Short mmCIF file of C-alpha atoms in Angstrom, two decimals:
data_model
loop_
_atom_site.label_atom_id
_atom_site.label_comp_id
_atom_site.label_asym_id
_atom_site.label_seq_id
_atom_site.Cartn_x
_atom_site.Cartn_y
_atom_site.Cartn_z
CA MET L 4 114.76 111.12 150.54
CA LEU L 5 113.18 111.85 147.06
CA LYS L 6 112.51 115.50 146.36
CA PHE L 7 109.06 115.61 144.55
CA LEU L 8 108.46 118.88 142.20
CA LYS L 9 104.93 118.16 142.45
CA ARG L 10 104.62 118.77 138.76
CA SER L 11 100.79 118.06 138.93
CA ALA L 12 100.50 121.29 140.89
CA GLN L 13 102.15 123.28 138.16
CA GLY L 14 100.92 124.19 134.66
CA ALA L 15 97.95 126.58 133.72
CA SER L 16 94.26 126.79 134.25
CA VAL L 17 93.53 126.82 130.47
CA PRO L 18 89.89 126.97 129.20
CA HIS L 19 88.74 123.52 127.98
CA GLU L 20 86.45 124.46 125.03
CA LYS L 21 85.42 120.84 124.39
CA ALA L 22 82.60 121.71 122.14
CA THR L 23 82.87 118.51 119.97
CA SER L 24 83.10 116.16 122.87
CA GLU L 25 79.57 114.94 122.23
CA MET L 26 80.07 114.59 118.48
CA ALA L 27 80.37 111.08 117.09
CA THR L 28 83.22 110.61 114.55
CA VAL L 29 82.33 111.24 110.96
CA GLN L 30 84.08 109.32 108.15
CA MET L 31 85.64 111.59 105.71
CA PRO L 32 84.99 111.15 101.94
CA VAL L 33 87.83 109.67 100.26
CA PRO L 34 90.08 112.30 98.74
CA LYS L 35 91.07 112.35 95.18
CA ASN L 36 94.82 112.51 96.27
CA VAL L 37 97.03 112.15 99.35
CA VAL L 38 100.58 113.06 100.07
CA ILE L 39 102.16 110.63 102.50
CA PRO L 40 105.69 112.02 104.06
CA MET L 41 108.24 109.41 105.07
CA SER L 42 108.92 111.27 108.32
CA MET L 43 105.93 111.06 110.67
CA HIS L 44 107.87 109.90 113.78
CA ILE L 45 110.95 110.65 115.95
CA GLY L 46 113.89 108.99 114.44
CA ALA L 47 115.21 108.20 111.08
CA PRO L 48 112.75 108.64 108.20
CA ALA L 49 111.36 105.66 106.45
CA GLN L 50 112.76 104.91 102.76
CA PRO L 51 110.15 104.79 100.02
CA VAL L 52 109.69 101.14 98.62
CA VAL L 53 107.38 102.19 95.79
CA LYS L 54 107.64 104.23 92.60
CA LYS L 55 105.58 106.22 90.16
CA GLY L 56 103.14 104.02 88.49
CA ASP L 57 102.68 101.35 91.24
CA GLN L 58 99.39 100.16 92.32
CA VAL L 59 98.78 100.28 96.09
CA TYR L 60 95.79 99.25 98.36
CA VAL L 61 94.92 100.35 101.92
CA GLY L 62 97.61 99.04 104.16
CA THR L 63 100.37 98.35 101.48
CA LEU L 64 103.82 99.22 102.78
CA ILE L 65 105.12 102.28 100.95
CA GLY L 66 108.04 103.25 103.33
CA GLN L 67 110.36 100.96 105.17
CA ALA L 68 111.58 102.06 108.45
CA GLY L 69 114.99 103.55 108.22
CA GLY L 70 116.33 101.88 111.39
CA PHE L 71 115.48 100.76 114.89
CA VAL L 72 114.17 104.27 116.01
CA SER L 73 111.98 104.60 112.87
CA ALA L 74 108.49 103.36 111.68
CA ASN L 75 107.09 101.74 108.70
CA ILE L 76 104.51 103.76 106.57
CA HIS L 77 101.59 102.35 104.65
CA SER L 78 99.17 103.65 101.91
CA SER L 79 95.94 105.22 103.34
CA VAL L 80 94.14 104.79 100.14
CA SER L 81 93.88 102.36 97.17
CA GLY L 82 95.15 103.73 93.95
CA THR L 83 98.10 104.62 91.86
CA VAL L 84 101.46 106.25 93.05
CA VAL L 85 101.83 109.43 90.93
CA GLY L 86 105.16 110.61 92.37
CA VAL L 87 107.89 110.15 94.99
CA ALA L 88 109.50 113.62 95.60
CA PRO L 89 111.20 115.70 98.40
CA MET L 90 108.60 117.69 100.40
CA ARG L 91 109.22 120.44 102.90
CA MET L 92 107.38 120.01 105.98
CA VAL L 93 105.72 122.67 108.14
CA ASN L 94 108.70 122.77 110.52
CA GLY L 95 111.12 123.54 107.61
CA ALA L 96 112.50 119.81 107.40
CA VAL L 97 112.79 118.00 103.95
CA CYS L 98 111.82 114.62 103.61
CA GLN L 99 110.63 112.31 100.82
CA ALA L 100 106.85 111.93 100.21
CA VAL L 101 104.73 109.55 98.18
CA ALA L 102 101.87 111.14 96.44
CA ILE L 103 98.92 108.74 95.45
CA GLU L 104 95.98 109.29 93.38
CA SER L 105 92.96 107.44 94.97
CA ASP L 106 90.74 104.98 92.97
CA GLY L 107 87.88 105.67 95.55
CA GLN L 108 87.54 102.14 96.21
CA GLN L 109 89.33 101.75 99.42
CA THR L 110 90.49 98.21 98.66
CA VAL L 111 92.40 96.61 101.49
CA ASP L 112 95.62 95.08 100.73
CA PRO L 113 95.33 91.11 100.92
CA ALA L 114 98.54 91.03 102.88
CA CYS L 115 96.87 92.91 105.76
CA GLN L 116 96.23 89.84 108.15
CA PRO L 117 96.14 89.75 111.96
CA PRO L 118 99.59 89.05 113.35
CA VAL L 119 100.45 85.89 115.23
CA VAL L 120 101.64 87.20 118.55
CA ASN L 121 102.69 84.71 121.46
CA ASP L 122 105.48 86.56 123.32
CA LYS L 123 107.08 89.94 123.72
CA ASP L 124 109.40 89.57 120.83
CA SER L 125 106.42 88.72 118.35
CA LEU L 126 104.32 91.67 119.78
CA LEU L 127 107.23 94.19 119.47
CA GLN L 128 107.56 92.87 115.75
CA ALA L 129 103.92 93.23 115.12
CA ILE L 130 104.02 96.77 116.41
CA GLN L 131 106.98 97.66 114.17
CA ALA L 132 105.33 96.25 111.26
CA CYS L 133 102.04 98.20 111.45
CA GLY L 134 103.93 101.41 111.90
CA LEU L 135 102.47 102.46 115.41
CA VAL L 136 103.89 105.46 116.81
CA GLY L 137 102.57 107.85 119.61
CA VAL L 138 99.62 109.42 117.98
CA GLY L 139 99.14 111.73 120.81
CA GLY L 140 101.68 114.29 119.33
CA ALA L 141 105.11 113.12 119.97
CA GLY L 142 105.32 110.48 117.37
CA PHE L 143 107.91 108.10 119.18
CA PRO L 144 107.95 104.65 117.70
CA THR L 145 106.02 102.43 120.20
CA HIS L 146 108.13 99.31 119.51
CA VAL L 147 110.99 101.08 120.81
CA LYS L 148 109.21 102.23 124.04
CA LEU L 149 107.78 98.84 124.89
CA ALA L 150 111.23 97.43 124.79
CA ALA L 151 111.77 98.63 128.28
CA GLU L 152 111.38 96.58 131.44
CA VAL L 153 108.83 98.19 133.71
CA ASP L 154 106.16 97.32 136.40
CA THR L 155 103.54 100.02 135.32
CA LEU L 156 101.80 100.82 132.04
CA LEU L 157 100.22 104.39 132.12
CA ILE L 158 97.59 105.02 129.42
CA ASN L 159 97.48 108.83 128.78
CA ALA L 160 93.85 109.71 128.41
CA ALA L 161 94.12 113.16 129.75
CA GLU L 162 93.64 115.11 126.52
CA CYS L 163 94.18 118.20 128.52
CA GLU L 164 94.64 120.58 125.50
CA PRO L 165 91.81 123.05 124.74
CA TYR L 166 89.44 122.18 121.84
CA LEU L 167 90.80 118.52 121.25
CA THR L 168 88.29 115.61 121.94
CA THR L 169 89.61 112.72 119.74
CA ASP L 170 90.85 110.72 122.75
CA ALA L 171 87.42 111.01 124.45
CA ARG L 172 85.79 109.76 121.43
CA GLU L 173 88.17 106.97 121.08
CA MET L 174 87.10 105.86 124.64
CA LEU L 175 83.30 106.30 124.00
CA GLU L 176 83.41 104.62 120.57
CA CYS L 177 86.44 102.12 120.65
CA SER L 178 86.55 100.83 124.28
CA ASP L 179 86.93 97.21 123.22
CA THR L 180 90.06 97.92 121.27
CA ILE L 181 91.62 99.95 123.95
CA LEU L 182 91.13 97.11 126.48
CA GLY L 183 92.46 94.70 123.92
CA GLY L 184 95.67 96.60 123.29
CA ILE L 185 95.99 96.97 127.11
CA ARG L 186 95.79 93.21 127.75
CA ALA L 187 98.22 92.50 124.86
CA VAL L 188 100.90 94.88 126.32
CA MET L 189 100.42 93.70 129.86
CA GLN L 190 100.47 90.00 128.98
CA TYR L 191 103.37 89.85 126.53
CA CYS L 192 105.32 92.58 128.03
CA GLY L 193 104.94 91.13 131.67
CA ILE L 194 103.51 94.47 133.22
CA PRO L 195 101.42 93.74 136.16
CA ARG L 196 99.76 97.06 136.69
CA CYS L 197 98.06 99.47 134.36
CA ILE L 198 96.53 102.98 135.22
CA ILE L 199 94.24 104.82 132.81
CA GLY L 200 94.60 108.58 133.75
CA ILE L 201 91.70 110.63 132.49
CA GLU L 202 91.22 114.45 133.25
CA ARG L 203 87.97 114.92 135.35
CA ASN L 204 86.35 117.11 132.61
CA LYS L 205 85.48 113.79 130.93
CA PRO L 206 82.92 112.11 133.31
CA ALA L 207 81.24 110.01 130.69
CA CYS L 208 84.81 108.64 129.86
CA ILE L 209 85.60 108.00 133.39
CA ASP L 210 82.28 106.09 134.24
CA LEU L 211 82.91 103.97 131.24
CA MET L 212 86.26 102.92 131.65
CA CYS L 213 85.72 102.18 135.31
CA SER L 214 82.77 99.94 134.61
CA LEU L 215 84.78 98.11 131.91
CA THR L 216 87.91 97.59 133.89
CA ARG L 217 86.25 96.95 137.29
CA ASP L 218 86.94 93.19 137.07
CA VAL L 219 90.13 93.54 135.00
CA LYS L 220 92.91 92.32 137.22
CA GLY L 221 95.71 95.02 137.43
CA VAL L 222 93.82 97.78 135.69
CA SER L 223 92.42 100.91 137.34
CA VAL L 224 91.31 104.30 136.36
CA LYS L 225 92.83 107.64 137.71
CA PRO L 226 90.74 110.76 137.46
CA LEU L 227 92.91 113.62 136.94
CA PRO L 228 93.12 117.26 137.93
CA MET L 229 91.73 119.81 135.49
CA ARG L 230 95.01 121.70 135.18
CA TYR L 231 97.14 121.81 131.93
CA PRO L 232 99.32 119.83 131.11
CA GLN L 233 98.12 116.77 133.01
CA GLY L 234 99.01 114.65 129.97
CA ALA L 235 102.74 115.57 129.92
CA GLU L 236 104.49 112.32 130.62
CA LYS L 237 106.34 113.35 133.70
CA THR L 238 103.38 114.91 135.24
CA LEU L 239 101.18 111.99 134.34
CA VAL L 240 103.73 109.52 135.95
CA GLU L 241 103.78 111.70 139.30
CA THR L 242 100.15 112.23 139.34
CA CYS L 243 99.25 108.53 138.88
CA THR L 244 102.05 106.77 140.63
CA GLY L 245 103.83 109.32 143.10
CA ARG L 246 106.95 108.55 141.31
CA GLU L 247 109.14 111.39 140.16
CA VAL L 248 111.02 110.92 136.82
CA PRO L 249 114.49 112.18 137.60
CA GLN L 250 115.83 115.31 135.80
CA VAL L 251 118.84 113.35 134.57
CA GLY L 252 118.71 109.54 133.89
CA PRO L 253 121.26 106.73 134.21
CA SER L 254 122.57 107.53 130.63
CA GLY L 255 123.16 111.22 131.61
CA LYS L 256 120.42 112.38 129.37
CA PRO L 257 117.11 113.85 130.57
CA GLY L 258 115.09 111.08 132.58
CA LEU L 259 112.46 109.12 131.07
CA PRO L 260 109.35 107.35 132.64
CA ALA L 261 110.99 104.00 132.17
CA ASP L 262 113.78 105.23 134.66
CA VAL L 263 111.08 104.84 137.32
CA GLY L 264 109.44 101.84 136.15
CA CYS L 265 106.82 103.36 133.91
CA ILE L 266 105.78 103.29 130.04
CA VAL L 267 103.15 105.85 129.04
CA MET L 268 100.86 105.18 125.87
CA ASN L 269 98.45 107.48 124.57
CA VAL L 270 94.81 105.94 124.64
CA THR L 271 94.35 106.09 120.97
CA SER L 272 97.84 104.44 120.51
CA VAL L 273 96.88 101.44 122.53
CA SER L 274 93.49 101.33 120.88
CA THR L 275 95.30 101.46 117.36
CA LEU L 276 97.29 98.39 118.77
CA GLY L 277 94.17 96.64 119.63
CA LYS L 278 92.68 97.28 116.19
CA TYR L 279 95.74 95.98 114.44
CA LEU L 280 95.81 92.78 116.38
CA LYS L 281 92.26 92.24 115.47
CA THR L 282 92.10 93.34 111.85
CA GLY L 283 95.87 93.28 110.54
CA ILE L 284 95.21 96.80 108.99
CA PRO L 285 98.12 99.10 110.12
CA LEU L 286 98.04 102.78 111.12
CA VAL L 287 96.44 104.39 107.98
CA SER L 288 93.79 106.85 109.28
CA LYS L 289 93.50 109.41 112.02
CA ARG L 290 90.62 110.84 113.98
CA ILE L 291 90.97 114.66 113.97
CA THR L 292 89.09 117.38 115.94
CA VAL L 293 88.21 120.23 113.60
CA ASP L 294 87.17 123.23 115.40
CA GLY L 295 87.64 126.98 115.82
CA ASP L 296 85.59 130.05 115.11
CA ALA L 297 86.41 130.02 111.35
CA ILE L 298 85.07 126.58 110.33
CA ALA L 299 81.56 126.06 109.25
CA ARG L 300 80.89 122.65 110.83
CA PRO L 301 83.39 121.66 113.88
CA GLN L 302 83.29 118.03 114.20
CA ASN L 303 85.52 114.99 114.83
CA ILE L 304 86.51 113.56 111.55
CA GLU L 305 88.33 110.31 110.52
CA ALA L 306 90.74 111.17 107.70
CA PRO L 307 93.27 109.08 105.66
CA ILE L 308 96.81 109.83 106.66
CA GLY L 309 98.15 112.17 103.93
CA ALA L 310 94.85 113.85 103.39
CA LEU L 311 95.54 117.64 102.60
CA TYR L 312 94.11 120.05 105.12
CA ARG L 313 92.18 121.73 102.48
CA ASP L 314 90.12 118.56 101.64
CA VAL L 315 89.64 118.15 105.54
CA ILE L 316 88.31 121.56 105.79
CA GLU L 317 86.07 121.10 102.71
CA ALA L 318 84.67 118.03 104.40
CA CYS L 319 83.66 120.07 107.45
CA GLY L 320 81.85 122.75 105.40
CA GLY L 321 84.82 125.01 104.65
CA ILE L 322 85.47 128.29 106.02
CA LYS L 323 82.37 130.44 107.14
CA PRO L 324 81.60 132.72 104.23
CA ASP L 325 81.50 135.92 106.48
CA VAL L 326 84.89 135.06 108.23
CA GLU L 327 88.56 135.76 107.01
CA LEU L 328 90.85 132.97 107.88
CA GLY L 329 93.66 134.02 110.12
CA LYS L 330 95.47 130.91 111.25
CA ILE L 331 95.63 127.09 110.84
CA ILE L 332 96.84 125.25 113.76
CA PHE L 333 97.59 121.39 113.56
CA GLY L 334 97.24 119.95 117.04
CA GLY L 335 96.15 121.95 120.05
CA PRO L 336 96.53 125.66 120.66
CA MET L 337 99.09 124.97 123.34
CA MET L 338 101.55 122.73 121.76
CA GLY L 339 100.30 122.56 118.14
CA GLY L 340 102.03 124.40 115.19
CA ALA L 341 100.70 126.96 112.72
CA ALA L 342 100.54 125.95 109.08
CA PRO L 343 101.36 128.59 106.47
CA SER L 344 98.79 127.07 104.07
CA ALA L 345 96.22 124.39 103.85
CA ASP L 346 98.50 122.46 101.37
CA PHE L 347 99.92 120.26 104.05
CA PRO L 348 98.89 116.58 104.89
CA VAL L 349 97.47 114.88 107.91
CA LEU L 350 100.13 113.04 109.82
CA LYS L 351 99.98 110.21 112.20
CA GLN L 352 100.32 112.21 115.24
CA ASN L 353 97.92 114.89 114.20
CA ASN L 354 94.97 115.13 116.51
CA GLY L 355 93.59 118.47 115.83
CA LEU L 356 92.94 120.97 113.05
CA LEU L 357 92.00 124.34 114.40
CA LEU L 358 90.81 127.25 112.04
CA PHE L 359 90.54 130.75 113.64
CA SER L 360 89.51 133.98 112.11
CA ARG L 361 91.99 136.76 111.71
CA LYS L 362 90.26 138.71 114.64
CA THR L 363 90.90 135.66 117.00
CA ALA L 364 94.32 134.90 115.69
CA VAL L 365 95.94 138.46 116.17
CA LEU L 366 98.45 138.23 118.96
CA PRO L 367 98.74 141.13 121.47
CA ASP L 368 102.06 143.18 121.27
CA PRO L 369 104.44 141.77 123.88
CA GLN L 370 105.47 144.25 126.69
CA PRO L 371 108.66 144.39 128.79
CA CYS L 372 109.15 141.46 131.21
CA ILE L 373 108.07 142.60 134.80
CA ARG L 374 109.81 139.98 136.54
CA CYS L 375 106.79 138.51 138.22
CA GLY L 376 107.79 134.91 138.16
CA ARG L 377 104.54 133.56 136.91
CA CYS L 378 106.30 131.61 134.08
CA ILE L 379 108.51 129.76 136.91
CA ALA L 380 105.53 129.16 138.96
CA ALA L 381 103.73 127.49 136.01
CA CYS L 382 106.59 125.35 134.61
CA PRO L 383 105.59 121.57 135.19
CA MET L 384 109.38 120.95 134.82
CA GLY L 385 110.57 123.43 137.52
CA LEU L 386 112.56 125.53 134.93
CA GLU L 387 113.22 129.35 135.12
CA PRO L 388 112.11 130.50 131.70
CA VAL L 389 113.28 134.11 132.13
CA GLU L 390 116.75 133.04 132.94
CA ILE L 391 116.75 130.67 130.05
CA VAL L 392 115.63 133.48 127.63
CA GLU L 393 118.37 135.77 128.91
CA CYS L 394 121.10 133.05 128.58
CA PHE L 395 119.82 132.34 125.06
CA ASN L 396 120.01 136.17 124.17
CA ARG L 397 123.71 136.33 125.02
CA LYS L 398 124.17 132.68 123.36
CA ASP L 399 125.59 131.24 126.68
CA ALA L 400 125.58 127.41 126.14
CA GLU L 401 127.00 126.57 129.62
CA ALA L 402 124.55 128.80 131.37
CA LEU L 403 121.72 126.96 129.39
CA ARG L 404 123.13 123.73 130.55
CA ARG L 405 123.04 124.85 134.33
CA HIS L 406 119.32 125.95 133.59
CA SER L 407 118.49 122.50 132.30
CA VAL L 408 117.04 124.01 129.07
CA ASP L 409 116.95 120.50 127.59
CA LEU L 410 114.10 119.56 130.14
CA CYS L 411 111.60 121.82 128.56
CA VAL L 412 108.56 120.13 126.94
CA SER L 413 107.29 123.21 125.15
CA CYS L 414 103.94 122.92 126.80
CA GLY L 415 103.33 126.55 126.61
CA SER L 416 102.18 127.22 130.01
CA CYS L 417 104.81 129.90 130.49
CA THR L 418 103.51 131.87 127.56
CA TYR L 419 99.87 131.40 128.70
CA VAL L 420 100.46 133.00 132.09
CA CYS L 421 102.71 135.87 131.14
CA PRO L 422 100.77 139.03 131.80
CA ALA L 423 103.26 140.86 129.45
CA LYS L 424 102.15 138.51 126.69
CA ARG L 425 105.84 137.50 125.80
CA PRO L 426 106.46 134.40 123.54
CA VAL L 427 108.32 132.84 126.35
CA SER L 428 107.69 129.19 125.41
CA GLN L 429 108.52 129.88 121.75
CA THR L 430 111.77 131.43 122.68
CA VAL L 431 112.73 128.73 125.21
CA THR L 432 112.07 126.17 122.43
CA LEU L 433 114.62 128.13 120.30
CA ALA L 434 117.12 128.08 123.05
CA LYS L 435 116.84 124.44 123.43
CA GLY L 436 117.27 123.88 119.71
CA TRP L 437 120.21 126.14 119.64
CA TYR L 438 121.66 124.55 122.80
CA LEU L 439 121.38 121.06 121.51
CA ASN L 440 123.00 121.99 118.13
CA GLU L 441 125.87 123.37 119.96
CA LEU L 442 126.36 120.08 121.81
CA ARG L 443 126.18 118.25 118.52
CA LYS L 444 128.94 120.58 116.87
CA GLY L 445 130.94 119.98 120.03
CA GLY L 446 130.54 116.20 119.77
CA LYS L 447 129.13 115.95 123.30
#
């Protein structure tokens, strides 16, 4: 008999803070310059195929996928390449980046034509050509994910992080391309069933998608509980299908949704596919929720990939004059990262830019652990964060293996519920990285 962890009952009751949910997307003015890194996805970095002085257009290929688990990268503006050089990313990694000076015209490359798709292979080739990755945060190349044989396509429209409303706007503004992408994946990948999971705090999205899919064979909408992290893949699979992704898959590595017959696609990812099949324009821009108590005009804004945060901030009215900026977060407050400055570019997987005042950004001093167990109760993966932290402190790789540290999804629930305000999730993430590095050193 299967043992169900009931991941959907775990997590944390975080505030939603969806103040921009009713704000239609605004097009950002074309920036003077963009900086486009060659690593905006899980897997091998793309290899630059342009050089200084080259003329490029919107959709011009500037980075060729560096392998099967990689993704093409395209210019988001028309203009001139002014440099190709190493760039240190926010996470400390270094990759090549292409800097482009925009001509302001946004001329589309004539090579951008709708692809011819008539079977699974040609669909996967089209997806690989357009550089589509999971734009909800993970950045996993979509053509790799869709290569699996499954019976259920899950569309992740939970958008369970506070503040973020980009997926909600995608449903309200681009429902036709969402359905177009779903139909293409189901038809050419031979997937008979699709479930669109939407958190219940988006009633307008639920009503719209229900009405549009009522007569679409095999497609249904599943309202999700308003408990973070409903959008986590394994939680979504369990909530929508009742299937539990195993802790360890057939390969001996952490289990994947495909192990139980499911593929999960973010709703904006599947919509981007629908747009590419219709227009031939690859992934070159990203809708971002810009919010927080330090920004003058919170809004949802469509920005060219590679636009610097400072240009996005300026397009939103800048920082409030009476506020001291304390922190810039790219992504959501639970799983996003902190940027040391505004001189970093928008990536394919960025869906939020949160600007907080110094007063709001100040973290409370952590207190000693009181062994209350709330972090264990909140973990959607059924882990024991307190034990993992202790194992990491004494650098015990074998103990970390026994405690399944590699299953952590860094959702932040443990930190959020900790009454002692300890950086539990951050420490577990460090423990996971250290453990995986030890495995690599051991050749395992």
